[in-house]
Short mmCIF file of C-alpha atoms in Angstrom, two decimals:
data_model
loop_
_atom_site.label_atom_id
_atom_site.label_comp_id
_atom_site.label_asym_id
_atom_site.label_seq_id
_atom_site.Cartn_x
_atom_site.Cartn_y
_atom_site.Cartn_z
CA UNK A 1 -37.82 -40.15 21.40
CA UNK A 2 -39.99 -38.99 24.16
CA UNK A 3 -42.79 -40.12 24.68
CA UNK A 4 -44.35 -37.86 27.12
CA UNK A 5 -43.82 -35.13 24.28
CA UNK A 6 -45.10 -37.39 21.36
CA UNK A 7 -47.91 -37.97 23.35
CA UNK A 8 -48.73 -34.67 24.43
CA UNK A 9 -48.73 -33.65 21.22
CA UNK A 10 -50.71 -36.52 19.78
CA UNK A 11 -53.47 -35.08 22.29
CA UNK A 12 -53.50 -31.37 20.80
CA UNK A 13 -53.47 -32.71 17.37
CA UNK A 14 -56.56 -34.89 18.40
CA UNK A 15 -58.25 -31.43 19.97
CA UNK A 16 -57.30 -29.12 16.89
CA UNK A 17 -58.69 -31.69 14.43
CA UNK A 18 -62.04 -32.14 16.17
CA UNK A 19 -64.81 -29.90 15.62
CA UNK A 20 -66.14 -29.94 19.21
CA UNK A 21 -64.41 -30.18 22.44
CA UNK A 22 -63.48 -33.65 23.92
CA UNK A 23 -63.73 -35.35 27.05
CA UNK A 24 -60.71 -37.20 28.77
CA UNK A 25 -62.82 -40.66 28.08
CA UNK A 26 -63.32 -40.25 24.06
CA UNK A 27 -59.33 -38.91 24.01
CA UNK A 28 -58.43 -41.63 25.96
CA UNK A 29 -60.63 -44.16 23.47
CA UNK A 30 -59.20 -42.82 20.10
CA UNK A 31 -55.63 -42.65 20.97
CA UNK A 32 -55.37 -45.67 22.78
CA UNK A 33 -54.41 -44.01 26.38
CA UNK A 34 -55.15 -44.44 29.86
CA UNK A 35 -56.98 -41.90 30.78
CA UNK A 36 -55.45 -40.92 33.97
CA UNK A 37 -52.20 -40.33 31.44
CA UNK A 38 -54.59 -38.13 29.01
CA UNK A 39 -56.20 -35.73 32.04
CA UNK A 40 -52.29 -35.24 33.57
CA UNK A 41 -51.06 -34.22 30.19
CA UNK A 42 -54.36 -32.11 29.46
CA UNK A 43 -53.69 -30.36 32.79
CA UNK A 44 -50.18 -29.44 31.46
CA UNK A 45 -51.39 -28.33 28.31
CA UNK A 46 -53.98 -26.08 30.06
CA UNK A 47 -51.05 -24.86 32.18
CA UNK A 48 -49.13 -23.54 29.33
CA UNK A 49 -52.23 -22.12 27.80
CA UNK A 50 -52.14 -24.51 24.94
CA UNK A 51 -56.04 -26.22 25.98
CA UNK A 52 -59.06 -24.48 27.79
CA UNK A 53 -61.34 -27.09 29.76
CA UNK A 54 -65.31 -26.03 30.00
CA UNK A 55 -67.72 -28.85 31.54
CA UNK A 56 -64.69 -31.25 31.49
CA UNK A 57 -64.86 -31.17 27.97
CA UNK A 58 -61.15 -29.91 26.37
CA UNK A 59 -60.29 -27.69 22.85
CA UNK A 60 -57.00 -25.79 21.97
CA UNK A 61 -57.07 -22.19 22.82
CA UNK A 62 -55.61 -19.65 20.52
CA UNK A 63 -52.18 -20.17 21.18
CA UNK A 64 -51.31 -22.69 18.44
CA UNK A 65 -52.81 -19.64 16.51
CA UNK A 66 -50.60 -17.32 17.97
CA UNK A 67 -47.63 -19.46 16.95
CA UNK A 68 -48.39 -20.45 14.12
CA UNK A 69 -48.51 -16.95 13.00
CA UNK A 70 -45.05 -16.28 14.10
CA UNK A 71 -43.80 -18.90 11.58
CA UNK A 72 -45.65 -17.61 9.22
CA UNK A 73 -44.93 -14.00 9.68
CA UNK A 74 -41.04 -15.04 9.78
CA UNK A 75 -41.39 -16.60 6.42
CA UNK A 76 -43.38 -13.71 5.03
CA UNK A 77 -41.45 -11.05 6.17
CA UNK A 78 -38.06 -12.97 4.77
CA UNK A 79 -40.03 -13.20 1.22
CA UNK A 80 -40.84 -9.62 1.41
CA UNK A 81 -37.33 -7.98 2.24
CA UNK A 82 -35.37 -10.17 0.03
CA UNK A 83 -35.49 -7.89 -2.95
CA UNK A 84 -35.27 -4.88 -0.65
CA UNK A 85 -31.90 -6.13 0.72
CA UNK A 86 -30.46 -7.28 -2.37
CA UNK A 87 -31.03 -3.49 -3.25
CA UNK A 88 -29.61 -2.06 0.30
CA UNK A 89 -26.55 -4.32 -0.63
CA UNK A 90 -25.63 -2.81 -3.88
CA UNK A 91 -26.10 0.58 -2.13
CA UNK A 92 -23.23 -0.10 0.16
CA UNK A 93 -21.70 -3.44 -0.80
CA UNK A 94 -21.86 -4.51 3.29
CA UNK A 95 -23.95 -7.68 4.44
CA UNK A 96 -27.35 -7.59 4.99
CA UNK A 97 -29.31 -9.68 7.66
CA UNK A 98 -32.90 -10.10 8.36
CA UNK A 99 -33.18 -11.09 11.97
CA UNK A 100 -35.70 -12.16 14.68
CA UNK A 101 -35.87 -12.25 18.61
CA UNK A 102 -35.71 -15.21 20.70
CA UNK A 103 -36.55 -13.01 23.93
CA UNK A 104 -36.38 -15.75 26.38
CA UNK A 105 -33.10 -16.93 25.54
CA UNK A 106 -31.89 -13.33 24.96
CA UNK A 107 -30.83 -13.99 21.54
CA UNK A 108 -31.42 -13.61 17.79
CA UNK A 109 -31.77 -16.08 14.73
CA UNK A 110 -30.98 -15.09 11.44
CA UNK A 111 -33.98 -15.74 8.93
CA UNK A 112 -32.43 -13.76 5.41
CA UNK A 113 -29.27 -13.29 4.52
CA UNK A 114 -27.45 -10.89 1.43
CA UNK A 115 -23.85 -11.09 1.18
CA UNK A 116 -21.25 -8.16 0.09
CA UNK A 117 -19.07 -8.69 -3.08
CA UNK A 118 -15.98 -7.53 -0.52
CA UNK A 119 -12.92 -9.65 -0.16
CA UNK A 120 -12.82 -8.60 3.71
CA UNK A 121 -16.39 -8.95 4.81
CA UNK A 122 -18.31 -10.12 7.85
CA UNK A 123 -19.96 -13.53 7.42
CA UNK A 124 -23.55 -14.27 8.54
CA UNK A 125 -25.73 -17.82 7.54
CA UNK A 126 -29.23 -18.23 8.32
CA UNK A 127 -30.21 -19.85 11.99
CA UNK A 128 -27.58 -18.37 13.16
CA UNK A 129 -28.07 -17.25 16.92
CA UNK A 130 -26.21 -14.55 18.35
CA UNK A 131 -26.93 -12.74 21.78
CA UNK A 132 -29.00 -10.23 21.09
CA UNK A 133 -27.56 -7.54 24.06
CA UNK A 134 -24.16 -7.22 21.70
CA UNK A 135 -25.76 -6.82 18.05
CA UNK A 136 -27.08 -4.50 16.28
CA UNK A 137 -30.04 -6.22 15.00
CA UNK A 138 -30.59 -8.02 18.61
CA UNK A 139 -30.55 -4.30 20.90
CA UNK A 140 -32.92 -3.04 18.25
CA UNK A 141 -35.25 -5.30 19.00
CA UNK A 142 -34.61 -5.71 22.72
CA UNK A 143 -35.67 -1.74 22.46
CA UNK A 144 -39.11 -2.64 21.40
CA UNK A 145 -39.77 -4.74 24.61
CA UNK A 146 -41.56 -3.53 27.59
CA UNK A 147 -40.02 -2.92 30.60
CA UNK A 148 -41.02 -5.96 32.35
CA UNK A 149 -39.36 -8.11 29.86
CA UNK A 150 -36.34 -6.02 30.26
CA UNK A 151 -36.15 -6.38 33.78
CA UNK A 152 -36.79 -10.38 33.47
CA UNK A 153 -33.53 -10.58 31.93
CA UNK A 154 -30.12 -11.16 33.97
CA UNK A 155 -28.43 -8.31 35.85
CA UNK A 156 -25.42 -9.52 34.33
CA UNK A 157 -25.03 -10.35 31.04
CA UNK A 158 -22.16 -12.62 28.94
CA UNK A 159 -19.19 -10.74 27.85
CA UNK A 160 -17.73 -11.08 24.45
CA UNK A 161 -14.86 -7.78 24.17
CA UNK A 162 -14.28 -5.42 26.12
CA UNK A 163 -17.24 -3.33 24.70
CA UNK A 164 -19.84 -5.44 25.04
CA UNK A 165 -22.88 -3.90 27.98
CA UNK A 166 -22.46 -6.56 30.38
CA UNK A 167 -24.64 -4.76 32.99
CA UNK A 168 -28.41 -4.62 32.44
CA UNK A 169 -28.79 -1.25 33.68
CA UNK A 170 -26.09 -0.06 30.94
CA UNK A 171 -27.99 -1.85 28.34
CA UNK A 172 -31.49 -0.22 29.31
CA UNK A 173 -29.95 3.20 28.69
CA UNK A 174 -28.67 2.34 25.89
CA UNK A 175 -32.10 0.90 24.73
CA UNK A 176 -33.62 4.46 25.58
CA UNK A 177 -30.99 6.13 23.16
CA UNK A 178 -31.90 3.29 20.58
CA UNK A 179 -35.48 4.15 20.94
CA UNK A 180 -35.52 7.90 20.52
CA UNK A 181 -32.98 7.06 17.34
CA UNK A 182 -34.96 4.42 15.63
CA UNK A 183 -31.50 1.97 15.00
CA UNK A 184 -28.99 0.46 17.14
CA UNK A 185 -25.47 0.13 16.23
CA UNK A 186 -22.90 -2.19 17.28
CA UNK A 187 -18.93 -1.67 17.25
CA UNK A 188 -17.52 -4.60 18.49
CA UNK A 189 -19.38 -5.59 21.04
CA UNK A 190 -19.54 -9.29 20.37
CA UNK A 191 -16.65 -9.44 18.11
CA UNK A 192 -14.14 -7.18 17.92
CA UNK A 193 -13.23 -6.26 14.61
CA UNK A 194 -17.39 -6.68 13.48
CA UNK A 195 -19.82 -3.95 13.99
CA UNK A 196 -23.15 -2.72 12.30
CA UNK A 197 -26.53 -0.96 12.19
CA UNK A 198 -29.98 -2.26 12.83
CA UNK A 199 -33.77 -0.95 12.18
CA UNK A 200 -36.96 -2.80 13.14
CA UNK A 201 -39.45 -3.95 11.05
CA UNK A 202 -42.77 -4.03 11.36
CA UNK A 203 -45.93 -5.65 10.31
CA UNK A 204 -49.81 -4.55 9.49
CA UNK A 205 -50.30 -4.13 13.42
CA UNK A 206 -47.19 -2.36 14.14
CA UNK A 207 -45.51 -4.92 16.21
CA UNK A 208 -41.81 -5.23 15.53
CA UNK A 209 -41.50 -8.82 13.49
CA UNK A 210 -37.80 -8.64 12.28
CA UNK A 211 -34.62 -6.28 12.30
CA UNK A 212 -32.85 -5.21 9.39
CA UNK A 213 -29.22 -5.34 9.83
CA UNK A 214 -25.84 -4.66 7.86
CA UNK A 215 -22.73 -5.99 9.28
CA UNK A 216 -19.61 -4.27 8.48
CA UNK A 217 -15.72 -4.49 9.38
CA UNK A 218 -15.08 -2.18 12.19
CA UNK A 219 -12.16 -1.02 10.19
CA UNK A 220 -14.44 0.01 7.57
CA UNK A 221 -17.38 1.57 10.31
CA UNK A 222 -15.97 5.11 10.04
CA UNK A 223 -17.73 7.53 11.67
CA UNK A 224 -19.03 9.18 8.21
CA UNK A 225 -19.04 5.84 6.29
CA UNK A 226 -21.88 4.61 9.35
CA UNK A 227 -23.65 8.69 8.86
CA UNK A 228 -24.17 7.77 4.96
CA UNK A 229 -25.07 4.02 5.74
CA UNK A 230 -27.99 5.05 8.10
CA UNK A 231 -30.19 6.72 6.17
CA UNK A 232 -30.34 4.16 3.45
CA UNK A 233 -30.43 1.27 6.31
CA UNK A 234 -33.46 2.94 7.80
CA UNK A 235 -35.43 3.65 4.44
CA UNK A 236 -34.81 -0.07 3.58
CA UNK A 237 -36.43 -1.31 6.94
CA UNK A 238 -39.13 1.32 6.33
CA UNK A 239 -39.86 0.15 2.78
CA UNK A 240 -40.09 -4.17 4.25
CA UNK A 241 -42.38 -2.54 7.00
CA UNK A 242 -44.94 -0.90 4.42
CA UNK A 243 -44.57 -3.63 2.35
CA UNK A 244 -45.64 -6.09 5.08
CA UNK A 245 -48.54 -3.78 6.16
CA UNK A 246 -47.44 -1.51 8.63
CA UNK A 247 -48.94 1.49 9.37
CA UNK A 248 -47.76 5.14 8.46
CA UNK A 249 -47.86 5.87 11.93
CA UNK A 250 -45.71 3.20 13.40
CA UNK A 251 -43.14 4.61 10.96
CA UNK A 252 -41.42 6.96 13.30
CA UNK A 253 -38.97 7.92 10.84
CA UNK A 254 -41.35 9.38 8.34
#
């Protein structure tokens, strides 16, 4: 175990639970620490934004908010579409995935899961992480970043067939084509004989939370099996997004 983290965290436990802001002497006093060892970890929890400091005196900021939040919206948002994907999957008999962005690692996690009845079928299990330039769930999201963020990420990127967008200028036009289609697809990108479909969802703000996905057999993605699969794909990501909130306008497909 480490203790630099346990006690780190000890200290913004300490902070959140008091009702006032706290010196480096009365932290030091309850949890039993130096106090040269509780203002160095207090300056790198102010660093990362996790404490504010006003006349030496220390409290949590809103970021613990902020993630907490996250969770919470992840859970939420995985309650919320379960019924809608159980119906999506009976639609179409393909998996169904509810997925969310890990933007710094360039990846997603799968939070919800629905599987197809088919005998041939593409397998997904929750916490799954794939990289999210290849999938369909993964560029849908990635299209709902800003520019910056985009640019942050490498000029090259990890390839997986021979279709994956390994170049990051490739993958910001495709993002453009994503965004003025409201869904990515994927065929074979990160494996070859998977593809799929993706829409965002949204919550009561607008901000993308989660993307719907269905994972097919490429040998199954026909061109007019994917034409009929879209529509209901897209009403299904709609109907989680109004359910969690979302406004009519962020809806671009109404």
């Amino acid at each position: 175990m480490d203790t630099t983290v346990v006690k780190a965290l000890t200290i913004l436990e300490a902070l959140a639970a008091s009702a006032s802001p706290l010196g480096v002497t009365e932290l030091a006093t309850r949890l039993d620490l130096s106090k040269s060892n509780v203002h160095r970890l207090l300056q790198t929890l102010a660093a990362r934004g996790y404490v504010a400091a006003s006349d030496h005196r220390y409290a949590p900021t809103t970021r613990l908010w902020e993630l907490g939040t996250l969770i919470v919206g992840r859970l939420e948002v995985a309650r919320v579409a379960a019924p809608v994907m159980q119906r999506l999957v009976q639609a179409v008999d393909e998996t169904a995935h509810l997925s969310v962005l890990d933007l710094a690692a360039c990846a997603v996690v799968s939070i919800h899961n629905v599987e197809s009845s088919q005998p041939v079928r593409a397998y997904s299990r929750i916490g799954q992480r794939t990289p999210a330039h290849c999938v369909a769930t993964g560029k849908a999201l990635l299209a709902e970043q800003p520019l910056q963020s985009l640019m942050a990420l490498p000029e090259t990127l990890p390839r997986f067939t021979p279709k994956t967008l390994v170049r990051r200028a490739d993958l910001l036009k495709a993002i453009e084509k994503i965004r003025a289609a409201g869904y990515a697809t994927n065929l074979g990108e990160w494996h070859a004989q998977v593809g799929g479909a993706a829409a965002v969802i949204r919550d009561h703000t607008g901000r993308p939370i989660a993307a719907l996905g269905l994972t097919v057999p490429v040998e199954r993605l026909k061109p007019e099996v994917l034409r009929r699969y879209l529509p209901l794909l897209t009403a299904a990501a709609d109907e989680i997004s109004r359910l969690m909130g979302a406004p009519a306008s962020a809806l671009t497909r109404d």
